[in-house]
Amino acid sequence: MSLRWQYESVVTAFLENQLPRRELPEITVLGRSNVGKSSLINKLVGQKVARSSGTPGKTRSINFFRLKGKHPFYLVDLPGYGYSAVSQETRQGWKRLVDAYAARSAAVLHLHLVDFRHGFLKADEQLRAWLAHQEAPTVTVFTKADKIPRGKWKPLLASYYSGKEPAFVTSAESGVGVDELRLFLEDYVDLSLAGNGPEEE
Ligand SMILES: Nc1nc2c(ncn2[C@@H]2O[C@H](COP(=O)(O)OP(=O)(O)OP(=O)(O)O)[C@@H](O)[C@H]2O)c(=O)[nH]1
Ligand SMILES: [Mg+2]
C-alpha cells in the first residue's frame, strides 16, 4: 500500500506581500527551468495541481500547495532559475521574491532537482552555494530517469554524486522513485513537527 496525500488548496504569490503566513512546515522544490519541478509535484500529489510545460520559465510565481498526509504541510514550487530568455527585470523580480521567501524561513527541507541526463551544471553550483546559506538541509532529486536505460543509473549516479546525504532518482513520466520520495518527505514532516519545525506566530 502506498501513501497518499490529500490536496487541500494552493496559494500563489507573484509579490512578496502575497506570501502566505508562516504556519506549516514547508518543503521547497528548486532547480533549473524545465528540470521537471512542476511535473514531479503533480506526480507526488497524484493529480495535476501545478502547470508544467515544454517551454522553460513556465512557473513565474511561488506556488504553495497545501497537502495533508499525517499532518498538513506545504510543498512549494519555486520559479526555475537559469533561464536566459526572460528579461533582466523579470529575473530581478524573481530574485526579490525568492529572497523574501527565504527570509521567512519556514522551510524544513529543500529539494534540489537535477536532470539525470545532465548532472550538476553551472547554474546548479550557484544554487548549491545559495542553499549552503539556508538553514534547512538540501536533498538532491534527479529527474527524468526514464530517459536513461536502467543499467546506466548506478555508474551515472556515482559520476555525479559522492555525497553522503540521500539522493533520489525519479521520473514523473514512469513514476519510478516517486513513492520512495513521498515516504521520505512524509517522515521528514513528522520529524520537523516533533522537533524543530516553524513556531506558531
Ligand atoms: N521524459 C520526461 N519528461 C519530463 C519529466 N518531468 C518533466 N518532463 C518534461 O519536461 C518539461 C518541463 O517540465 P516542468 O515540470 O514544466 O518543468 P519545471 O521545472 O516546472 O519548469 P519551469 O516551471 O519552467 O521552471 C515538460 O515538457 C515535461 O513534460 C520526466 O520525468 N520524464
Ligand atoms: Mg514549473
PDB file of C-alpha atoms in Angstrom, residues 61-129:
ATOM      1  CA  SER A  61       5.243  32.671  -9.192  1.00  0.00           C
ATOM      2  CA  ILE A  62       5.843  30.781  -5.959  1.00  0.00           C
ATOM      3  CA  ASN A  63       3.087  28.241  -5.543  1.00  0.00           C
ATOM      4  CA  PHE A  64       2.342  26.815  -2.120  1.00  0.00           C
ATOM      5  CA  PHE A  65       0.460  23.527  -2.377  1.00  0.00           C
ATOM      6  CA  ARG A  66      -1.194  22.745   0.910  1.00  0.00           C
ATOM      7  CA  LEU A  67      -1.211  18.978   1.379  1.00  0.00           C
ATOM      8  CA  LYS A  68      -2.228  16.648   4.110  1.00  0.00           C
ATOM      9  CA  GLY A  69      -0.604  13.341   4.916  1.00  0.00           C
ATOM     10  CA  LYS A  70      -0.491  12.543   8.608  1.00  0.00           C
ATOM     11  CA  HIS A  71      -0.069  16.319   9.095  1.00  0.00           C
ATOM     12  CA  PRO A  72      -0.641  19.323   6.851  1.00  0.00           C
ATOM     13  CA  PHE A  73       2.349  20.956   5.161  1.00  0.00           C
ATOM     14  CA  TYR A  74       3.221  22.992   2.090  1.00  0.00           C
ATOM     15  CA  LEU A  75       5.063  21.729  -0.965  1.00  0.00           C
ATOM     16  CA  VAL A  76       6.494  24.889  -2.529  1.00  0.00           C
ATOM     17  CA  ASP A  77       7.092  25.194  -6.282  1.00  0.00           C
ATOM     18  CA  LEU A  78       9.691  27.922  -6.834  1.00  0.00           C
ATOM     19  CA  PRO A  79      10.333  29.550 -10.219  1.00  0.00           C
ATOM     20  CA  GLY A  80      13.078  27.857 -12.258  1.00  0.00           C
ATOM     21  CA  TYR A  81      16.308  29.809 -12.479  1.00  0.00           C
ATOM     22  CA  GLY A  82      18.948  29.977 -15.179  1.00  0.00           C
ATOM     23  CA  TYR A  83      16.529  30.711 -17.968  1.00  0.00           C
ATOM     24  CA  SER A  84      18.175  33.432 -20.015  1.00  0.00           C
ATOM     25  CA  ALA A  85      15.313  34.288 -22.353  1.00  0.00           C
ATOM     26  CA  VAL A  86      13.382  36.209 -19.696  1.00  0.00           C
ATOM     27  CA  SER A  87      14.170  39.895 -19.221  1.00  0.00           C
ATOM     28  CA  GLN A  88      16.641  41.154 -16.652  1.00  0.00           C
ATOM     29  CA  GLU A  89      13.755  42.907 -14.928  1.00  0.00           C
ATOM     30  CA  THR A  90      11.738  39.688 -14.630  1.00  0.00           C
ATOM     31  CA  ARG A  91      14.756  37.867 -13.263  1.00  0.00           C
ATOM     32  CA  GLN A  92      15.372  40.538 -10.635  1.00  0.00           C
ATOM     33  CA  GLY A  93      11.713  40.371  -9.676  1.00  0.00           C
ATOM     34  CA  TRP A  94      12.042  36.599  -9.138  1.00  0.00           C
ATOM     35  CA  LYS A  95      15.179  37.066  -7.086  1.00  0.00           C
ATOM     36  CA  ARG A  96      13.455  39.592  -4.822  1.00  0.00           C
ATOM     37  CA  LEU A  97      10.538  37.235  -4.380  1.00  0.00           C
ATOM     38  CA  VAL A  98      12.728  34.192  -3.662  1.00  0.00           C
ATOM     39  CA  ASP A  99      14.880  36.179  -1.210  1.00  0.00           C
ATOM     40  CA  ALA A 100      11.735  37.366   0.577  1.00  0.00           C
ATOM     41  CA  TYR A 101      10.552  33.781   0.647  1.00  0.00           C
ATOM     42  CA  ALA A 102      13.850  32.561   2.132  1.00  0.00           C
ATOM     43  CA  ALA A 103      13.775  35.306   4.780  1.00  0.00           C
ATOM     44  CA  ARG A 104      10.513  33.838   6.132  1.00  0.00           C
ATOM     45  CA  SER A 105      12.467  30.630   6.783  1.00  0.00           C
ATOM     46  CA  ALA A 106       9.576  28.238   7.200  1.00  0.00           C
ATOM     47  CA  ALA A 107      11.368  25.696   5.010  1.00  0.00           C
ATOM     48  CA  VAL A 108      12.345  22.484   6.772  1.00  0.00           C
ATOM     49  CA  LEU A 109      13.886  20.900   3.673  1.00  0.00           C
ATOM     50  CA  HIS A 110      14.949  21.907   0.174  1.00  0.00           C
ATOM     51  CA  LEU A 111      14.722  19.518  -2.767  1.00  0.00           C
ATOM     52  CA  HIS A 112      17.262  20.389  -5.443  1.00  0.00           C
ATOM     53  CA  LEU A 113      16.081  18.856  -8.699  1.00  0.00           C
ATOM     54  CA  VAL A 114      18.778  17.952 -11.216  1.00  0.00           C
ATOM     55  CA  ASP A 115      18.229  16.464 -14.686  1.00  0.00           C
ATOM     56  CA  PHE A 116      19.668  12.944 -14.517  1.00  0.00           C
ATOM     57  CA  ARG A 117      20.938  13.264 -18.098  1.00  0.00           C
ATOM     58  CA  HIS A 118      22.975  16.412 -17.427  1.00  0.00           C
ATOM     59  CA  GLY A 119      24.034  16.277 -13.783  1.00  0.00           C
ATOM     60  CA  PHE A 120      25.137  19.443 -11.973  1.00  0.00           C
ATOM     61  CA  LEU A 121      25.539  22.373 -14.362  1.00  0.00           C
ATOM     62  CA  LYS A 122      26.954  25.792 -13.579  1.00  0.00           C
ATOM     63  CA  ALA A 123      23.557  27.140 -12.545  1.00  0.00           C
ATOM     64  CA  ASP A 124      23.225  24.191 -10.131  1.00  0.00           C
ATOM     65  CA  GLU A 125      26.525  25.065  -8.478  1.00  0.00           C
ATOM     66  CA  GLN A 126      25.230  28.621  -7.980  1.00  0.00           C
ATOM     67  CA  LEU A 127      22.048  27.313  -6.442  1.00  0.00           C
ATOM     68  CA  ARG A 128      24.084  24.977  -4.232  1.00  0.00           C
ATOM     69  CA  ALA A 129      26.071  27.954  -2.942  1.00  0.00           C
TER      70      ALA A 129
END
